[in-house]
Tab-separated table of C-alpha atoms in Angstrom:
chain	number	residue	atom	x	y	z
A	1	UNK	CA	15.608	1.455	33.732
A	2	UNK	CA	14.427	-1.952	32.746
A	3	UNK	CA	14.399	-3.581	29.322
A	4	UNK	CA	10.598	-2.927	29.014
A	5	UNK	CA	10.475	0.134	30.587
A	6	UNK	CA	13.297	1.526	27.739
A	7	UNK	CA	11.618	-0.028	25.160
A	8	UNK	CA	8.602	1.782	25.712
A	9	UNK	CA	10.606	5.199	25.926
A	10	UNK	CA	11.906	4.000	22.337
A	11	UNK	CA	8.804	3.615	21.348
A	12	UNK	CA	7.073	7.016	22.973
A	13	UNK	CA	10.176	8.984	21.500
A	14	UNK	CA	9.212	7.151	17.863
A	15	UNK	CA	5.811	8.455	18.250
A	16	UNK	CA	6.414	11.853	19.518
A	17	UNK	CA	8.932	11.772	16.659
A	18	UNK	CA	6.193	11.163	14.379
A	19	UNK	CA	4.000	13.422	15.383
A	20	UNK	CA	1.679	11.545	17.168
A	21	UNK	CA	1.826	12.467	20.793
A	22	UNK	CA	-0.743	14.993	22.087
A	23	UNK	CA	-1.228	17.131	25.092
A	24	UNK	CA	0.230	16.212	28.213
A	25	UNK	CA	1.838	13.087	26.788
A	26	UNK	CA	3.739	14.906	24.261
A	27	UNK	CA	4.733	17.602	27.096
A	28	UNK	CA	6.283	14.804	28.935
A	29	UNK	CA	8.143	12.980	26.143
A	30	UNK	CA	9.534	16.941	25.397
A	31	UNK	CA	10.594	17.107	29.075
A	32	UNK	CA	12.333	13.808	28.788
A	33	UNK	CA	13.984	14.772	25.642
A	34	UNK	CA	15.655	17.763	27.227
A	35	UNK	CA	16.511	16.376	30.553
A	36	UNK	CA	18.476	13.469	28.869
A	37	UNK	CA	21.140	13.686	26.298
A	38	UNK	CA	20.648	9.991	24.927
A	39	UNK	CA	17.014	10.938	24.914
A	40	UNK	CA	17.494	13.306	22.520
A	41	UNK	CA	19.762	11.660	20.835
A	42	UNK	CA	17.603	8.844	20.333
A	43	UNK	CA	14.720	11.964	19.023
A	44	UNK	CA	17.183	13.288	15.888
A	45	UNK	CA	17.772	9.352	15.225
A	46	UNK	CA	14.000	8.639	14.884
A	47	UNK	CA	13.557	12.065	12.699
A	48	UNK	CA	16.672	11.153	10.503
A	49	UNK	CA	15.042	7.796	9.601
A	50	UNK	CA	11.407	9.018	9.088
A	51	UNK	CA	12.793	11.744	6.982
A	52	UNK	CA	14.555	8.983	5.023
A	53	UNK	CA	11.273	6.818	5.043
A	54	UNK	CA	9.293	9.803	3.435
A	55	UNK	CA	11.999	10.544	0.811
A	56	UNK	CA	11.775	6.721	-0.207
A	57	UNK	CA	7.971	6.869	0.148
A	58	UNK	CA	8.021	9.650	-2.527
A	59	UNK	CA	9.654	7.406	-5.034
A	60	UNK	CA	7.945	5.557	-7.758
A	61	UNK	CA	9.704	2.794	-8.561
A	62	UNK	CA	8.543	1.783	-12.009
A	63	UNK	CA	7.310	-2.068	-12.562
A	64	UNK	CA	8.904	-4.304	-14.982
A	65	UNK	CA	7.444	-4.365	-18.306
A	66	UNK	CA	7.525	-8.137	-17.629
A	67	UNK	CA	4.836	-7.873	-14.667
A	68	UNK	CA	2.420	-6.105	-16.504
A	69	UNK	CA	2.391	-7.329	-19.742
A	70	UNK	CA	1.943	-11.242	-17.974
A	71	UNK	CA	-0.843	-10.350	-16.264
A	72	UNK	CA	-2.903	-9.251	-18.468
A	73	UNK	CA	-1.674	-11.866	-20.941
A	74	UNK	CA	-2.609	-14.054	-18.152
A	75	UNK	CA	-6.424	-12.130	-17.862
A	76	UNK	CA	-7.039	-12.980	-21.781
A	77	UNK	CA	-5.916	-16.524	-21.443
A	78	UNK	CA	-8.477	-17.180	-18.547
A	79	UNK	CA	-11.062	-15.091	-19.754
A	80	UNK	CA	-10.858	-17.389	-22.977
A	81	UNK	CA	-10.932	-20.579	-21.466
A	82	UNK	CA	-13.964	-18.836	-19.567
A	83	UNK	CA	-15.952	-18.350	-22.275
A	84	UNK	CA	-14.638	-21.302	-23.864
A	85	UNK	CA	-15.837	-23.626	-21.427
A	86	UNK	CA	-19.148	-21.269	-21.042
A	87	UNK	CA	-19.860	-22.135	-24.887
A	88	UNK	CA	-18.902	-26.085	-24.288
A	89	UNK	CA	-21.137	-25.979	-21.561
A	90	UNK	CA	-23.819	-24.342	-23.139
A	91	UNK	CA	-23.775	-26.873	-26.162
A	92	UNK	CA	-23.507	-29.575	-23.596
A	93	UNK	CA	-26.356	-28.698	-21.703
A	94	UNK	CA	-28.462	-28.476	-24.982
A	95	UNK	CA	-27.511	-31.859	-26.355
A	96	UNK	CA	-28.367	-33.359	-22.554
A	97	UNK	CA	-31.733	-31.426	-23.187
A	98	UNK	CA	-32.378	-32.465	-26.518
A	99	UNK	CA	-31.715	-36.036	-24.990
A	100	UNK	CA	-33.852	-36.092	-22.394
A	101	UNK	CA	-36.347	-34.417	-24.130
A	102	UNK	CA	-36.349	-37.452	-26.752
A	103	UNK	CA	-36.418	-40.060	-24.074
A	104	UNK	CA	-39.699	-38.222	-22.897
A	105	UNK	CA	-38.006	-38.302	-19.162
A	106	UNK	CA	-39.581	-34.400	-19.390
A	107	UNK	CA	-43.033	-33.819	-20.072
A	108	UNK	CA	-44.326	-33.875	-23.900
A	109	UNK	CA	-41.226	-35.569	-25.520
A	110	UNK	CA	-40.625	-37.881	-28.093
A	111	UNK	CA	-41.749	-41.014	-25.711
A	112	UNK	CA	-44.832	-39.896	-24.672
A	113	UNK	CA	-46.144	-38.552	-28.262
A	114	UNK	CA	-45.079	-42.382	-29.670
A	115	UNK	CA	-47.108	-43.733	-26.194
A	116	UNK	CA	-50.372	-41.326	-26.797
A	117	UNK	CA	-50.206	-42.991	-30.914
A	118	UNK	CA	-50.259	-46.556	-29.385
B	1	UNK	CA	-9.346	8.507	2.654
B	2	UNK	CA	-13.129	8.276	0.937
B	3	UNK	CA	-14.449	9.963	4.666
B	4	UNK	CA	-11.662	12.697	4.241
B	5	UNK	CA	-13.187	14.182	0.847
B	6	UNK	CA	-15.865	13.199	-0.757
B	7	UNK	CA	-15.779	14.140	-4.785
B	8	UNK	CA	-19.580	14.750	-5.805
B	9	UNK	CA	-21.323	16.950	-9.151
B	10	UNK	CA	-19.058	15.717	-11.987
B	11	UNK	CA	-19.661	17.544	-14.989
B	12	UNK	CA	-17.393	18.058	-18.260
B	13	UNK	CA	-15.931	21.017	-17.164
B	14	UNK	CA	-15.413	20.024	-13.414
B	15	UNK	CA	-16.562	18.783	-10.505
B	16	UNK	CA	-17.396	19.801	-6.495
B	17	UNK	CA	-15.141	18.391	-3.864
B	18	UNK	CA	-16.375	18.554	-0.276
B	19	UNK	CA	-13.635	18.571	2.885
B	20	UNK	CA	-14.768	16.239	5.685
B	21	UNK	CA	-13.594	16.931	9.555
B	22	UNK	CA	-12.130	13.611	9.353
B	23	UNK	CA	-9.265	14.765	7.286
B	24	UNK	CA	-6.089	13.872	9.204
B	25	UNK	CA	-3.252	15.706	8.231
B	26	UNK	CA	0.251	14.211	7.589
B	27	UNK	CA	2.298	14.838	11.267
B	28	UNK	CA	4.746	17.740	11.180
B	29	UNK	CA	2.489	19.663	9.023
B	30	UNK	CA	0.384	22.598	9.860
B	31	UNK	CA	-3.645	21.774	9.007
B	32	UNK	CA	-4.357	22.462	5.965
B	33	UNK	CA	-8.274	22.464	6.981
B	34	UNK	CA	-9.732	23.541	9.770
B	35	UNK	CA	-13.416	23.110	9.220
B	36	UNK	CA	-15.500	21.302	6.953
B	37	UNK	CA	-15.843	23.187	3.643
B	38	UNK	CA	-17.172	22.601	-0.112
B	39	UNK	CA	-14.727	23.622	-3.250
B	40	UNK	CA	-15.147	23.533	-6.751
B	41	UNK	CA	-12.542	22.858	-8.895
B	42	UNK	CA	-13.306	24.003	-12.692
B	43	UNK	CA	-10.961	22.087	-14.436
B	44	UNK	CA	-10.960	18.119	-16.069
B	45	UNK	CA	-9.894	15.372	-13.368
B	46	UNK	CA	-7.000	14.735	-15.510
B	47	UNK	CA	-5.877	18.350	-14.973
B	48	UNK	CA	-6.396	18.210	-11.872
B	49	UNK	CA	-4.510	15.092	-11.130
B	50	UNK	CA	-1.536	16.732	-12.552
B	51	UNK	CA	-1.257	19.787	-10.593
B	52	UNK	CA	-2.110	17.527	-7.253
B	53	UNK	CA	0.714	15.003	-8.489
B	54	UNK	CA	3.063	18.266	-7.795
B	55	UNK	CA	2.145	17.403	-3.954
B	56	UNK	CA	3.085	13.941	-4.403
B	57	UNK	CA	1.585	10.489	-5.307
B	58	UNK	CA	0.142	9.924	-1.751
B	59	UNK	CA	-1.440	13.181	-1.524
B	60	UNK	CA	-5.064	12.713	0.233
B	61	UNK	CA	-6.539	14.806	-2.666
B	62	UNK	CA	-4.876	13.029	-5.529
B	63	UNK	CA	-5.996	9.740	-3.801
B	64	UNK	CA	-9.592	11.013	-3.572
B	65	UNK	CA	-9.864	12.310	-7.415
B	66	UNK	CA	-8.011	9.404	-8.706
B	67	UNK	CA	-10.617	7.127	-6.271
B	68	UNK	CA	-13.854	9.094	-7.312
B	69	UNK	CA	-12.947	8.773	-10.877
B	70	UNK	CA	-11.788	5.033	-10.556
B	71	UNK	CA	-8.904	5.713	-13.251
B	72	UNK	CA	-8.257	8.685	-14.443
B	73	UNK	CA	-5.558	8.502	-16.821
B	74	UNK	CA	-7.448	6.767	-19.321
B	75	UNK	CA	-10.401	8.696	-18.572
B	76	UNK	CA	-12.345	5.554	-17.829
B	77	UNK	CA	-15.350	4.853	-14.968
B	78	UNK	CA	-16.021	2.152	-13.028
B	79	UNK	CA	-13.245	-0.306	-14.593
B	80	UNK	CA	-13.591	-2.370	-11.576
B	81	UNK	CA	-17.239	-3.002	-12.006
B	82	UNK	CA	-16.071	-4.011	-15.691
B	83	UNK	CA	-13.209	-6.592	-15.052
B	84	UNK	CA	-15.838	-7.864	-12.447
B	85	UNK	CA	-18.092	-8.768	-15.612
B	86	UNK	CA	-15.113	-10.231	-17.179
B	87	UNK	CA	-13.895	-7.504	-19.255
B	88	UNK	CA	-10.441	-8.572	-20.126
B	89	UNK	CA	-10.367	-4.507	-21.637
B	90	UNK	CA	-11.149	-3.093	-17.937
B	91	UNK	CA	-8.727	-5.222	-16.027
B	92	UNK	CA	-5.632	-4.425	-18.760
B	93	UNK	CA	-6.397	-0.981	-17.925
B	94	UNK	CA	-6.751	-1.404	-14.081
B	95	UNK	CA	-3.390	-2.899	-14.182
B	96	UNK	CA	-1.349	-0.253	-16.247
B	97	UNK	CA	-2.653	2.200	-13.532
B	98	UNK	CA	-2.204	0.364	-10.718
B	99	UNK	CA	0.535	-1.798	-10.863
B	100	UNK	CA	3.026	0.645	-9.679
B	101	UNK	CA	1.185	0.871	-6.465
B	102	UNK	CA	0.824	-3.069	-5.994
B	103	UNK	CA	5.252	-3.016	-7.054
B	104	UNK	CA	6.005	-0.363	-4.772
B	105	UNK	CA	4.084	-2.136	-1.914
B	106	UNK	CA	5.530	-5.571	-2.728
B	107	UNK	CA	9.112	-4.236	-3.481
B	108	UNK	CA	8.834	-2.280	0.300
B	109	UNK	CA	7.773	-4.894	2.241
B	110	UNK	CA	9.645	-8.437	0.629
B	111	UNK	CA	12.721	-6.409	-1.168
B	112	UNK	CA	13.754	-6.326	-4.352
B	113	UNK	CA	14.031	-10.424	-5.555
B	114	UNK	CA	10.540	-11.249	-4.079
B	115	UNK	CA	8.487	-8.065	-5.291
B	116	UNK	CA	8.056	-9.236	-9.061
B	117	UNK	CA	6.825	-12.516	-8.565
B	118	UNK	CA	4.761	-11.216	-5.556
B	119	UNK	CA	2.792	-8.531	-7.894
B	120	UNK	CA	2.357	-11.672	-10.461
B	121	UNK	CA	0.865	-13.222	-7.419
B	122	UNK	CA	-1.016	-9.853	-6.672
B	123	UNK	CA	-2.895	-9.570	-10.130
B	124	UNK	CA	-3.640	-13.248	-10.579
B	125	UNK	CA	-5.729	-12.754	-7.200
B	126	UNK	CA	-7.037	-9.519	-8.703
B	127	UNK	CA	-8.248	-11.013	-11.636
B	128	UNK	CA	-9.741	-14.119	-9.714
B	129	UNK	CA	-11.993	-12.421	-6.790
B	130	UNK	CA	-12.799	-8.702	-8.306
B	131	UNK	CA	-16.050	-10.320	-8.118
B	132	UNK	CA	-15.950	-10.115	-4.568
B	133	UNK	CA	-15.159	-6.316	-4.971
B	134	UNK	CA	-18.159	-4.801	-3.782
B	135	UNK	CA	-17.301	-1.046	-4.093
B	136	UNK	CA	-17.522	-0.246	-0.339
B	137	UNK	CA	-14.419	0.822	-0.253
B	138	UNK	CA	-11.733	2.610	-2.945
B	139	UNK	CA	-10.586	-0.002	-4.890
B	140	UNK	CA	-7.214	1.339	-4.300
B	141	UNK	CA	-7.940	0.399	-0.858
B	142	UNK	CA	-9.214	-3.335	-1.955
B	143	UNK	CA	-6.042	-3.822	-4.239
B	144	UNK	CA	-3.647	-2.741	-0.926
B	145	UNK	CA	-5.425	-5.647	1.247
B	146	UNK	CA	-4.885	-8.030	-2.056
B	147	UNK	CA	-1.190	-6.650	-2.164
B	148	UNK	CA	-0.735	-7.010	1.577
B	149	UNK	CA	-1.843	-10.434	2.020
B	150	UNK	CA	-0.121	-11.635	-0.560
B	151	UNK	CA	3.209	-10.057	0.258
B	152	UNK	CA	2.544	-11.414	4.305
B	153	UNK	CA	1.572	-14.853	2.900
B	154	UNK	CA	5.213	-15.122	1.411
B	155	UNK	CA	6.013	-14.143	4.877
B	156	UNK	CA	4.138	-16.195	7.716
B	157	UNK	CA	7.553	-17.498	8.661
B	158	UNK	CA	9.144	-14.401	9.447
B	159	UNK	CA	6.628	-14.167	12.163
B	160	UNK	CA	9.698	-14.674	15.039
B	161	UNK	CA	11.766	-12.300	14.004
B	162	UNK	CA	12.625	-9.122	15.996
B	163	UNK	CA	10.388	-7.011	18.232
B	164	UNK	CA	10.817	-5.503	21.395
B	165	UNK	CA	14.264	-6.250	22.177
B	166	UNK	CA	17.425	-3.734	22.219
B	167	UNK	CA	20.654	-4.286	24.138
B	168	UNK	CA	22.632	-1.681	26.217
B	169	UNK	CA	21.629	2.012	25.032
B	170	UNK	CA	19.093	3.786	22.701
B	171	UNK	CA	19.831	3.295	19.366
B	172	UNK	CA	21.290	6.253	17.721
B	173	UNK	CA	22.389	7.004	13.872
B	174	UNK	CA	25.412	8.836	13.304
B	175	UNK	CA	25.010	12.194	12.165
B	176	UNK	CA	25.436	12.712	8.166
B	177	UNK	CA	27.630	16.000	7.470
B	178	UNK	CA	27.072	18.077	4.309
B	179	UNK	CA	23.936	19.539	2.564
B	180	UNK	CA	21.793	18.507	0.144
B	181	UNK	CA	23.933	20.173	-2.798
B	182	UNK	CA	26.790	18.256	-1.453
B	183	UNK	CA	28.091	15.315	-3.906
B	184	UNK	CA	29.321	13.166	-1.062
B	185	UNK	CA	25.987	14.061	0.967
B	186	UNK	CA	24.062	12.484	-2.122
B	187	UNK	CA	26.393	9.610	-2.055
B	188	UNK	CA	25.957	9.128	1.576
B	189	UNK	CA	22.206	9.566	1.369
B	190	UNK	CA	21.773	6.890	-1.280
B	191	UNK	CA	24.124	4.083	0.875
B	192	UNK	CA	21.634	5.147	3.657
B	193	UNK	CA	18.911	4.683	1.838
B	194	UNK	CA	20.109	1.171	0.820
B	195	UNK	CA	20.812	0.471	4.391
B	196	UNK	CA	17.124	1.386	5.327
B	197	UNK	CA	15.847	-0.905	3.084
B	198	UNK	CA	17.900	-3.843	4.066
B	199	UNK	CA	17.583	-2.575	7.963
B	200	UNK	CA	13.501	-3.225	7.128
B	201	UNK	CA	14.170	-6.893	6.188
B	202	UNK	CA	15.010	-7.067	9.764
B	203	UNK	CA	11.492	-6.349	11.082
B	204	UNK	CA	8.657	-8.876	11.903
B	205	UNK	CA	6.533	-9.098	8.491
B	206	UNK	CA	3.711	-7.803	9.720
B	207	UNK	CA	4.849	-4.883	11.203
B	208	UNK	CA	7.435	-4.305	8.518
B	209	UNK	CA	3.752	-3.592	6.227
B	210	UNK	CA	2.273	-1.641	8.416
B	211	UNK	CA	5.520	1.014	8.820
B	212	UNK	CA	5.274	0.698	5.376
B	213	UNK	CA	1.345	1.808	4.904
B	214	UNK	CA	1.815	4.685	7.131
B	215	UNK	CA	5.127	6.358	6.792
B	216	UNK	CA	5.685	5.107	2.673
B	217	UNK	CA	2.533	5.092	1.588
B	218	UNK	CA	1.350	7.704	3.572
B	219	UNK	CA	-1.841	5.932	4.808
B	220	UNK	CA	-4.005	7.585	7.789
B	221	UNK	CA	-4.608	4.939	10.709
B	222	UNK	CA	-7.749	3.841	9.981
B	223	UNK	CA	-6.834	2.943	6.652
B	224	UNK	CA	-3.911	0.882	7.453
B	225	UNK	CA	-6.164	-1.025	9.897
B	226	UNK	CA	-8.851	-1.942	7.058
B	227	UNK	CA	-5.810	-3.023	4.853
B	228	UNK	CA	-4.164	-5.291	7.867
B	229	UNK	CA	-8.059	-6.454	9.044
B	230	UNK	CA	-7.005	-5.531	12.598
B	231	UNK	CA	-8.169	-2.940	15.413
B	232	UNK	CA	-6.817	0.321	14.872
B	233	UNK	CA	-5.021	0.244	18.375
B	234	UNK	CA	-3.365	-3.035	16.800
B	235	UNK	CA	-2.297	-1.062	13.970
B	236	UNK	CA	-0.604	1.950	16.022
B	237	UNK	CA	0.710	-0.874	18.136
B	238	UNK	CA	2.120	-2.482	14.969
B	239	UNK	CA	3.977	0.655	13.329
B	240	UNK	CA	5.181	1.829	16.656
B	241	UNK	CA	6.881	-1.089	17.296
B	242	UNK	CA	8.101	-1.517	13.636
B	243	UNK	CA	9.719	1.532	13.994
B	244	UNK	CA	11.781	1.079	16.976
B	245	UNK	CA	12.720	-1.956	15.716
B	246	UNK	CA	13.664	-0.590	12.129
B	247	UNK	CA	15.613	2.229	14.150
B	248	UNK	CA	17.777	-0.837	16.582
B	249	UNK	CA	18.197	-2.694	13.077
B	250	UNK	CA	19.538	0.686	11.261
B	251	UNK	CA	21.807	1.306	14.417
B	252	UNK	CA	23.094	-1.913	14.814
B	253	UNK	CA	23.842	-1.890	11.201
B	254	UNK	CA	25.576	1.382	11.219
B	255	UNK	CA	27.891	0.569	13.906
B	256	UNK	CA	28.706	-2.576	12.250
B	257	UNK	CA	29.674	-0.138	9.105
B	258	UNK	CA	31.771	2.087	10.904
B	259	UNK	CA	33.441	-0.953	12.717
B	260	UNK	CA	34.385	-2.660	9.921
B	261	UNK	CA	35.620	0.715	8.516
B	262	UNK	CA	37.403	1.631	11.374
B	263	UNK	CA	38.993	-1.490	11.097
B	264	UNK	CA	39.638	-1.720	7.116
B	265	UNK	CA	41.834	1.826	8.065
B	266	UNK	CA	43.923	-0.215	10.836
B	267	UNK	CA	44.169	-2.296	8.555
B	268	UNK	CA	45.643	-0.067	5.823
């Protein structure tokens, strides 16, 4: 058997391991498993390790303290520098209005009242 | 998992819960339904949640009531919607709920030194772009793709490593003796379980995350490939060959072991 060739019977014996083969596919990969010794083998390797990988799947590890608390430390110090810069920008805005307004470059300010009095 | 159940007619004292056909049931296990059907379970979410918890974290019905209800433990709705409007309230709340899942991910797929800065990394992306959460999906679902990027962004150099490549025969483990009762069974058990983990370090990055998705976290598929943002024949392609090459790494590192045993005894 060739490289390629055995790594897709590791592969097929993974998935039939899994539970993913169907039908005739499946049938095969059975026939293959009990026709060769380091087939099946290979077959109670793959279900050792996914058993393992389900047991560690069922843990929860816990996250540090650390993690959580920081990011939502991190959330209120953004969220004030949000509305910090909203308010700065608002005020901003309004002075720039207020200015243009009195230099009469919008229509019915300060300029053009003093230019309808001339 | 939102095509799998679909959680509908909340009131106080309960809700309905309908049973797609989609529901895909873990492998190994008989089906648990066989055609599409419409319960109603009269009892609180929270309630609920516990009893389902009995089946495990990743069970498809405690990810569709703890989905439908956004976050349950708090009793709180639409918290993503919230932190999306900048409530600082919403998003403290979305991450004591969900920053085991976005540890557990991160600790799974860049090991134990990586996974805190990594979730860091994780909610400061959260908290950035939940405005781009649209709500098509579970946000569960959203916060894996945040968690998986991130984690595979640490990881774009690992993109060489192992795949596809085993020398002389099948890999095989060597067979644990004992039961589950048995002290020296548990002890074994744990150093195997330590030498998965390390074993998984071995694997290319991005199939290392998708082995992860489906056999840790339980994940159907589909799911897995809206998480990577790839086909789902890419996806099948990815944890097939993530586990063949987690199962060479585990062998190779087992006979390695036993070598160095066998030769610590000729040694003694």
């Amino acid at each position: 058997m060739i490289e390629a060739d055995r790594w897709e019977v590791l592969e097929r014996i993974g998935a039939y391991a899994a539970g993913e083969l169907m039908g005739e596919e499946a049938r095969e990969t059975e026939s293959l498993i009990l026709e060769n010794p380091e087939v099946r083998r290979l077959a109670a390797s793959y279900i050792s390790m996914m058993a393992l990988l389900g047991a560690i799947g069922q843990e929860t590890p816990e996250p540090p303290e650390a993690v959580v608390n920081r990011a939502i430390r991190r959330a209120y110090v953004s969220a004030f520098f949000r509305q910090t810069e909203n308010l700065f920008g608002g005020v901003g805005r309004a002075y720039f209005d207020a200015f243009v307004y009195y230099l009469g470059l919008r229509g019915g300010g300060a300029a053009d009242v003093r230019a309808d009095q001339a | 998992m939102a095509d799998c159940f679909h959680v509908y007619d909340v009131r106080p004292e309960g809700f309905r819960i309908r049973y797609s056909p989609a529901l895909v049931d873990p492998p190994g296990c008989a089906p648990r339904h066989s055609a599409p059907r419409v319960e109603k379970f009269l009892c609180r979410p929270n309630r609920l949640l516990r009893c389902a918890r009995v089946l495990g974290r990743n069970d498809p019905l405690v990810r569709a009531v703890e989905e439908a209800f956004a976050v349950t433990t708090f009793g709180e709705h639409n918290l993503p919607e919230r932190a999306a409007r900048g409530e600082v309230d919403a998003f403290a709340r979305l991450v004591q709920e969900h920053s085991g899942l976005v540890y557990r991910v991160a600790l799974r797929i860049l090991g134990v030194e990586e996974a805190q800065d990594a979730s860091q990394e994780v909610w400061i992306r959260v908290w950035r772009s939940i405005g781009n959460f649209r709500g098509d999906s579970a946000f569960s679902t959203w916060l894996y793709k945040v968690t998986v990027n991130t984690c595979l962004s640490a990881r774009r150099k690992e993109q060489g490593m192992r795949s596809g490549e085993f020398v002389g025969e099948f890999p095989q483990l060597p067979v644990q003796p004992g039961g589950e009762d048995d002290p020296e069974a548990v002890i074994l058990n744990r150093e195997r379980r330590d030498e998965l983990l390390r074993a998984l370090e071995c694997v290319r990055a991005d199939h290392r995350a998708a082995l992860v998705l489906r056999h840790m976290e339980g994940l159907s598929y589909t799911e897995v490939a809206s998480i990577l943002e790839v086909p789902d024949g890419t996806a099948k392609g990815w944890v097939s060959r993530g586990r063949a090459a987690l199962l060479v790494a585990l062998a190779e590192r087992a006979g390695d072991s036993n070598g160095s045993h066998d030769h610590g005894e000729e040694a003694s």
